[in-house]
Coordinates of C-alpha atoms and ligand atoms in Angstrom, one line a residue:
M30 CA 8.0 7.1 -26.2
P31 CA 10.0 3.8 -26.2
A32 CA 8.1 1.0 -27.9
S33 CA 10.1 -1.7 -26.2
G34 CA 12.4 -2.2 -23.2
P35 CA 11.6 -1.2 -19.6
L36 CA 8.6 1.0 -18.7
L37 CA 10.0 4.5 -18.7
D38 CA 8.6 8.0 -18.1
T39 CA 9.8 11.3 -19.5
F40 CA 11.9 11.9 -16.4
G41 CA 13.9 8.7 -16.9
R42 CA 12.2 6.8 -14.0
Q43 CA 11.7 3.1 -14.6
A44 CA 8.6 1.5 -13.3
D45 CA 9.0 -2.0 -12.0
D46 CA 6.7 -2.1 -8.9
L47 CA 2.9 -2.8 -9.4
R48 CA 0.2 -2.5 -6.8
V49 CA -2.9 -4.4 -7.7
S50 CA -6.1 -3.7 -5.9
V51 CA -8.3 -6.8 -5.9
T52 CA -11.3 -5.3 -4.2
D53 CA -12.5 -1.8 -3.2
R54 CA -14.3 -3.3 -0.1
C55 CA -12.9 -3.2 3.4
N56 CA -13.9 -4.7 6.7
F57 CA -12.3 -1.8 8.7
R58 CA -13.4 1.8 8.6
C59 CA -10.2 3.7 9.5
T60 CA -11.2 7.2 10.3
Y61 CA -8.4 8.7 8.1
C62 CA -9.6 6.6 5.1
M63 CA -13.3 6.1 4.9
P64 CA -16.5 7.1 6.7
A65 CA -18.2 4.9 9.3
E66 CA -20.9 3.8 6.9
G67 CA -18.4 2.7 4.2
L68 CA -18.4 3.7 0.6
Q69 CA -20.5 2.8 -2.4
W70 CA -18.9 -0.5 -3.3
L71 CA -18.4 -1.5 -6.9
P72 CA -20.8 -4.0 -8.4
K73 CA -19.2 -7.4 -8.9
T74 CA -19.4 -7.1 -12.7
E75 CA -17.1 -4.1 -12.6
L76 CA -14.3 -5.9 -10.8
L77 CA -11.6 -7.5 -12.9
T78 CA -12.0 -11.2 -12.8
F79 CA -9.2 -13.5 -11.7
E80 CA -8.4 -14.2 -15.4
E81 CA -8.4 -10.5 -16.3
L82 CA -6.2 -9.7 -13.4
T83 CA -3.8 -12.5 -14.2
R84 CA -3.6 -11.5 -17.9
L85 CA -2.6 -8.0 -16.9
V86 CA -0.1 -9.1 -14.3
A87 CA 1.5 -11.4 -16.9
L88 CA 1.8 -8.5 -19.3
F89 CA 3.3 -6.2 -16.6
V90 CA 5.8 -8.9 -15.8
R91 CA 6.8 -9.1 -19.5
L92 CA 7.2 -5.3 -19.3
G93 CA 9.7 -5.5 -16.5
V94 CA 7.6 -5.4 -13.3
R95 CA 9.6 -7.3 -10.6
S96 CA 7.6 -6.6 -7.5
L97 CA 3.8 -7.1 -7.0
K98 CA 1.8 -6.0 -4.1
I99 CA -1.7 -7.4 -3.6
T100 CA -3.8 -4.7 -2.0
G101 CA -7.3 -3.2 -1.7
G102 CA -9.6 -2.1 -0.1
E103 CA -8.9 -5.1 2.1
P104 CA -7.5 -7.8 -0.2
T105 CA -8.4 -10.7 2.1
V106 CA -12.2 -10.0 1.7
R107 CA -11.9 -11.0 -2.0
A108 CA -13.2 -14.6 -2.1
D109 CA -10.7 -17.3 -3.0
L110 CA -7.7 -14.9 -2.7
P111 CA -5.2 -17.8 -2.5
V112 CA -6.4 -19.1 -5.8
L113 CA -5.7 -15.7 -7.4
A114 CA -2.3 -15.5 -5.6
R115 CA -1.4 -18.9 -7.1
M116 CA -2.4 -17.6 -10.6
F117 CA -0.1 -14.6 -10.1
R118 CA 2.7 -16.9 -9.0
E119 CA 2.3 -19.0 -12.1
V120 CA 2.7 -16.1 -14.5
G121 CA 5.5 -14.5 -12.4
P122 CA 7.7 -17.3 -11.0
D123 CA 10.4 -14.7 -10.1
L124 CA 8.1 -12.0 -8.8
D125 CA 8.5 -10.6 -5.3
I126 CA 4.8 -11.0 -4.3
S127 CA 3.6 -9.4 -1.1
I128 CA 0.2 -8.6 0.4
T129 CA -0.8 -5.4 2.3
T130 CA -3.6 -6.2 4.7
N131 CA -5.2 -5.1 7.9
G132 CA -4.5 -8.6 9.2
L133 CA -8.0 -9.3 10.5
L134 CA -8.4 -12.5 8.4
L135 CA -4.7 -13.6 8.3
D136 CA -5.3 -16.1 11.2
K137 CA -7.1 -18.2 8.6
L138 CA -5.5 -17.0 5.3
A139 CA -1.8 -16.6 6.1
R140 CA -0.9 -20.3 5.4
P141 CA -3.0 -20.7 2.2
L142 CA -1.5 -17.5 0.9
A143 CA 2.0 -18.6 1.6
E144 CA 1.4 -21.9 0.1
A145 CA 0.0 -20.2 -3.0
G146 CA 3.3 -18.3 -3.5
V147 CA 2.9 -15.0 -1.6
D148 CA 6.4 -14.1 -0.2
R149 CA 5.7 -11.5 2.5
A150 CA 3.0 -9.6 4.4
T151 CA 2.7 -6.0 5.4
V152 CA 0.1 -5.5 8.1
S153 CA -1.4 -2.2 9.1
C154 CA -1.5 -1.5 12.8
D155 CA -1.9 2.1 14.1
S156 CA -1.9 1.4 17.8
L157 CA -1.1 -1.3 20.4
L158 CA -3.7 0.1 22.7
R159 CA -7.0 -1.7 22.3
H160 CA -9.2 1.4 22.8
R161 CA -7.1 3.5 20.4
F162 CA -6.9 0.8 17.8
E163 CA -10.7 0.6 17.9
E164 CA -11.0 4.4 17.8
M165 CA -8.8 4.6 14.7
T166 CA -10.2 1.6 12.8
R167 CA -13.7 1.6 14.2
R168 CA -13.2 -2.1 14.9
D169 CA -12.4 -3.7 18.2
A170 CA -9.9 -6.1 16.5
L171 CA -6.4 -5.6 17.9
D172 CA -6.3 -9.1 19.4
R173 CA -7.3 -10.7 16.2
V174 CA -4.8 -8.7 14.2
L175 CA -2.1 -9.8 16.6
R176 CA -3.2 -13.4 16.1
G177 CA -3.1 -12.8 12.3
L178 CA 0.5 -11.5 12.6
A179 CA 1.5 -14.5 14.5
A180 CA -0.1 -16.7 11.8
A181 CA 1.8 -14.8 9.1
E182 CA 5.1 -15.3 10.9
D183 CA 4.3 -19.0 11.4
A184 CA 3.5 -19.3 7.7
G185 CA 6.8 -17.7 6.7
L186 CA 5.3 -14.5 5.2
T187 CA 8.4 -12.7 6.4
P188 CA 10.1 -10.3 6.9
I189 CA 6.9 -8.7 8.3
K190 CA 6.4 -5.0 7.8
I191 CA 3.9 -3.0 9.8
N192 CA 2.2 0.1 8.4
T193 CA 1.4 2.7 11.0
V194 CA -0.3 5.9 9.9
V195 CA 0.7 8.6 12.5
I196 CA -1.9 11.3 13.2
G197 CA -1.1 14.3 15.4
G198 CA -3.1 14.3 18.6
T199 CA -4.2 10.7 18.1
N200 CA -1.4 8.2 18.1
D201 CA 1.8 10.3 17.8
D202 CA 2.5 9.7 21.5
E203 CA 2.9 6.0 20.8
V204 CA 5.8 6.0 18.3
V205 CA 8.4 5.0 20.8
D206 CA 6.3 2.1 22.1
L207 CA 5.8 0.9 18.5
A208 CA 9.6 1.1 18.0
R209 CA 10.0 -1.0 21.1
W210 CA 7.6 -3.5 19.6
A211 CA 9.8 -3.7 16.5
R212 CA 12.7 -4.5 18.7
T213 CA 10.9 -7.3 20.5
T214 CA 9.3 -8.8 17.4
G215 CA 11.9 -8.2 14.7
Y216 CA 9.2 -6.5 12.5
E217 CA 9.9 -3.4 10.4
V218 CA 7.6 -0.8 11.7
R219 CA 7.0 1.9 9.0
F220 CA 5.5 5.2 10.1
I221 CA 3.4 6.8 7.3
E222 CA 2.6 10.4 7.2
Y223 CA -1.1 11.2 7.1
M224 CA -1.9 12.0 3.4
P225 CA -4.8 13.9 1.8
L226 CA -6.4 10.7 0.5
D227 CA -9.3 10.2 2.8
A228 CA -12.8 9.8 1.3
Q229 CA -14.2 12.4 3.7
H230 CA -11.7 15.1 2.6
A231 CA -11.1 15.9 6.3
W232 CA -7.3 15.9 6.0
E233 CA -5.6 18.7 7.9
R234 CA -2.0 19.6 7.4
E235 CA -1.7 20.3 11.2
K236 CA -2.3 16.6 11.9
V237 CA 0.6 15.5 9.7
V238 CA 3.5 14.4 12.0
P239 CA 6.7 14.9 10.1
G240 CA 8.8 11.8 9.7
A241 CA 11.8 13.6 10.9
R242 CA 10.1 14.3 14.3
I243 CA 9.1 10.7 14.6
L244 CA 12.7 9.6 14.0
R245 CA 14.0 12.1 16.6
A246 CA 11.6 10.8 19.2
I247 CA 12.7 7.2 18.6
H248 CA 16.4 8.0 18.2
A249 CA 16.4 9.7 21.6
T250 CA 15.4 6.5 23.4
H251 CA 16.7 3.8 20.9
P252 CA 19.5 5.2 18.8
L253 CA 19.1 4.4 15.1
V254 CA 21.5 3.8 12.2
P255 CA 20.3 4.4 8.7
D256 CA 20.3 1.5 6.2
G257 CA 21.7 2.1 2.8
P258 CA 19.5 3.3 0.0
T259 CA 16.8 0.9 -1.0
N260 CA 14.2 0.8 -3.8
E261 CA 11.5 1.4 -1.2
P262 CA 9.6 4.6 -0.4
A263 CA 10.5 4.0 3.2
T264 CA 13.8 5.3 4.6
T265 CA 14.8 2.5 6.9
Y266 CA 16.9 2.4 10.1
R267 CA 18.4 -0.4 12.2
F268 CA 18.9 -0.1 16.0
A269 CA 22.4 0.9 16.9
D270 CA 22.6 -1.6 19.7
G271 CA 22.0 -4.5 17.3
A272 CA 18.4 -5.3 18.5
P273 CA 16.2 -7.0 15.9
G274 CA 13.6 -5.1 13.9
R275 CA 13.8 -2.0 11.8
I276 CA 12.1 1.4 11.7
G277 CA 10.9 2.9 8.4
V278 CA 9.5 6.3 7.7
I279 CA 7.3 7.1 4.7
A280 CA 7.4 10.9 4.6
S281 CA 5.2 11.4 1.5
V282 CA 4.1 14.9 2.7
T283 CA 7.1 16.5 4.2
E284 CA 9.9 14.7 2.2
P285 CA 8.3 13.5 -1.1
F286 CA 10.3 10.8 -2.8
C287 CA 8.7 11.2 -6.3
D288 CA 12.1 11.6 -8.0
T289 CA 12.8 7.9 -7.4
C290 CA 9.2 6.6 -7.6
N291 CA 9.0 3.2 -9.5
R292 CA 5.4 2.4 -8.7
L293 CA 2.3 1.8 -10.8
R294 CA -1.2 0.9 -9.7
L295 CA -4.1 -1.0 -11.0
T296 CA -7.5 -0.4 -9.4
A297 CA -10.0 -3.2 -8.7
E298 CA -12.0 -2.2 -11.7
G299 CA -9.0 -2.1 -14.1
Q300 CA -8.0 1.6 -14.1
F301 CA -4.2 2.0 -14.5
R302 CA -2.7 4.8 -12.4
N303 CA 0.9 6.1 -12.6
C304 CA 0.7 7.9 -9.2
L305 CA -1.2 7.6 -5.9
F306 CA -2.3 11.2 -6.5
A307 CA -2.9 11.0 -10.2
L308 CA -5.9 13.0 -11.5
E309 CA -6.1 11.0 -14.7
E310 CA -6.0 7.2 -15.3
T311 CA -6.0 4.8 -18.2
D312 CA -8.9 2.4 -18.6
L313 CA -7.6 -1.1 -19.2
R314 CA -10.8 -3.0 -18.5
G315 CA -12.8 -1.6 -21.4
P316 CA -10.2 -2.5 -24.0
L317 CA -9.6 -5.8 -22.3
R318 CA -13.3 -6.7 -22.5
A319 CA -13.5 -5.4 -26.0
G320 CA -10.9 -7.9 -27.2
A321 CA -7.7 -5.9 -27.1
S322 CA -4.5 -7.8 -27.9
D323 CA -1.5 -7.8 -25.5
D324 CA 0.2 -5.4 -27.9
D325 CA -2.8 -3.0 -27.7
L326 CA -2.7 -3.2 -23.9
E327 CA 1.1 -2.7 -23.8
A328 CA 0.8 0.5 -25.9
L329 CA -1.8 1.8 -23.4
I330 CA 0.4 0.9 -20.4
R331 CA 3.5 2.5 -22.0
Q332 CA 1.5 5.7 -22.7
G333 CA 0.2 5.7 -19.1
V334 CA 3.7 5.4 -17.7
W335 CA 5.2 7.9 -20.1
S336 CA 2.7 10.5 -19.0
K337 CA 3.6 10.3 -15.3
W338 CA 4.2 13.7 -13.8
S339 CA 7.3 14.7 -12.0
G340 CA 5.6 14.5 -8.6
H341 CA 2.5 15.0 -6.5
R342 CA 1.4 18.5 -5.7
I343 CA 0.5 18.1 -2.0
N344 CA 2.7 21.0 -1.1
H345 CA 1.7 23.3 -3.9
P346 CA -1.2 25.8 -3.7
D347 CA -2.7 24.2 -6.8
F348 CA -3.0 20.7 -5.2
V349 CA -6.2 18.9 -6.0
Q350 CA -7.1 15.9 -4.0
P351 CA -7.9 12.9 -6.3
E352 CA -11.5 11.8 -6.4
R353 CA -10.4 8.3 -5.4
S354 CA -9.6 7.8 -1.7
M355 CA -6.8 5.5 -0.6
S356 CA -9.0 2.4 -0.4
M357 CA -10.3 3.0 -3.9
V358 CA -6.8 3.4 -5.4
G359 CA -5.1 0.5 -3.7
G360 CA -2.6 1.9 -1.2
Ligands
SAM16 N1 -6.6 -2.8 3.7 C1 -5.2 -3.0 3.5 C2 -4.4 -2.5 4.7 O1 -5.0 -2.1 5.7 O2 -3.1 -2.4 4.6 C3 -4.6 -2.4 2.2 C4 -5.2 -1.1 1.7 S1 -4.9 0.3 2.8 C5 -5.7 1.6 1.9 C6 -3.2 0.6 2.6 C7 -2.5 1.5 3.6 O3 -3.0 2.8 3.4 C8 -2.8 1.2 5.0 O4 -1.6 1.0 5.7 C9 -3.6 2.4 5.5 O5 -3.3 2.6 6.9 C10 -3.0 3.5 4.6 N2 -3.8 4.7 4.5 C11 -5.1 4.8 4.3 N3 -5.5 6.1 4.3 C12 -4.4 6.8 4.5 C13 -4.1 8.2 4.6 N4 -5.1 9.1 4.4 N5 -2.9 8.6 4.8 C14 -1.9 7.7 4.9 N6 -2.0 6.4 4.8 C15 -3.3 5.9 4.6

């Protein structure tokens, strides 16, 4: 295992993208993520403090991380999030810092977050139909999310990306309408395949709508041209007629992109994960609170990256769904 240089695993992949979950709590209850009654939230003492989070982010920056995503749970429910964002910006002046949010609180928070140094926002939105949005998120909040999006644009948290989880029989009839929305707003609408990461373990393969099918449906109405390769999990497309906006597809189930995965994750309570689907994780909070030096933490991080497997096993008979659901990992 290399003791210096970039964060490498045994397959030669270099990790330079970190997703930091700042809370496990969420103010939505998306049906494909958590039950209506919510989950057992972490006690406050178990959450990493702003100082602990910032120390770890600074260390990851030193180890070559270039892109930081603030996520959750729902990151905007963590009190004083702009203060934390500013602390991240101070230790990573050149970091690409983005936030992944359901958008509910962006009407108030977009500007303070932008002023604190957040570059971009990705907002989850599964439907443009009020009743369906409510059915999927268990919150009648589409209007407020749209206001949050407008605030994000206004504050310059651009280019804006939209995350849409597509579930067969629920919102797959809406993909062309969502693509039309990308054309009128200039957003990049990214369609995500439904993954076995729900807390209820109710995922069914039959409900996964393959990315290729989504693209075919859109292409038939609004022809698409592929963008060149990017460092992103989403394969992205422009509209052939030059309309604004983009379409992205994150086909984690039908076309896994593990070979080029550059991502790392830190949970809200300081567990370091080298894969969304990892079954093992590295505790950083314990050593951090026991007085570990940066060198000690670096060794743990390097070991955690080095042990990354070649890829998730969703399509293998031996697949085991991780205990942590998406909201507890930090999606
Ligand atoms: N609350 C924030 C949000 O809504 O973007 C950040 C955390 S959320 C867990 C991150 C993303 O994961 C969201 O876009 C959500 O729709 C997606 N997600 C949650 N459960 C999923 C599942 N089972 N399959 C695919 N995507 C999922």
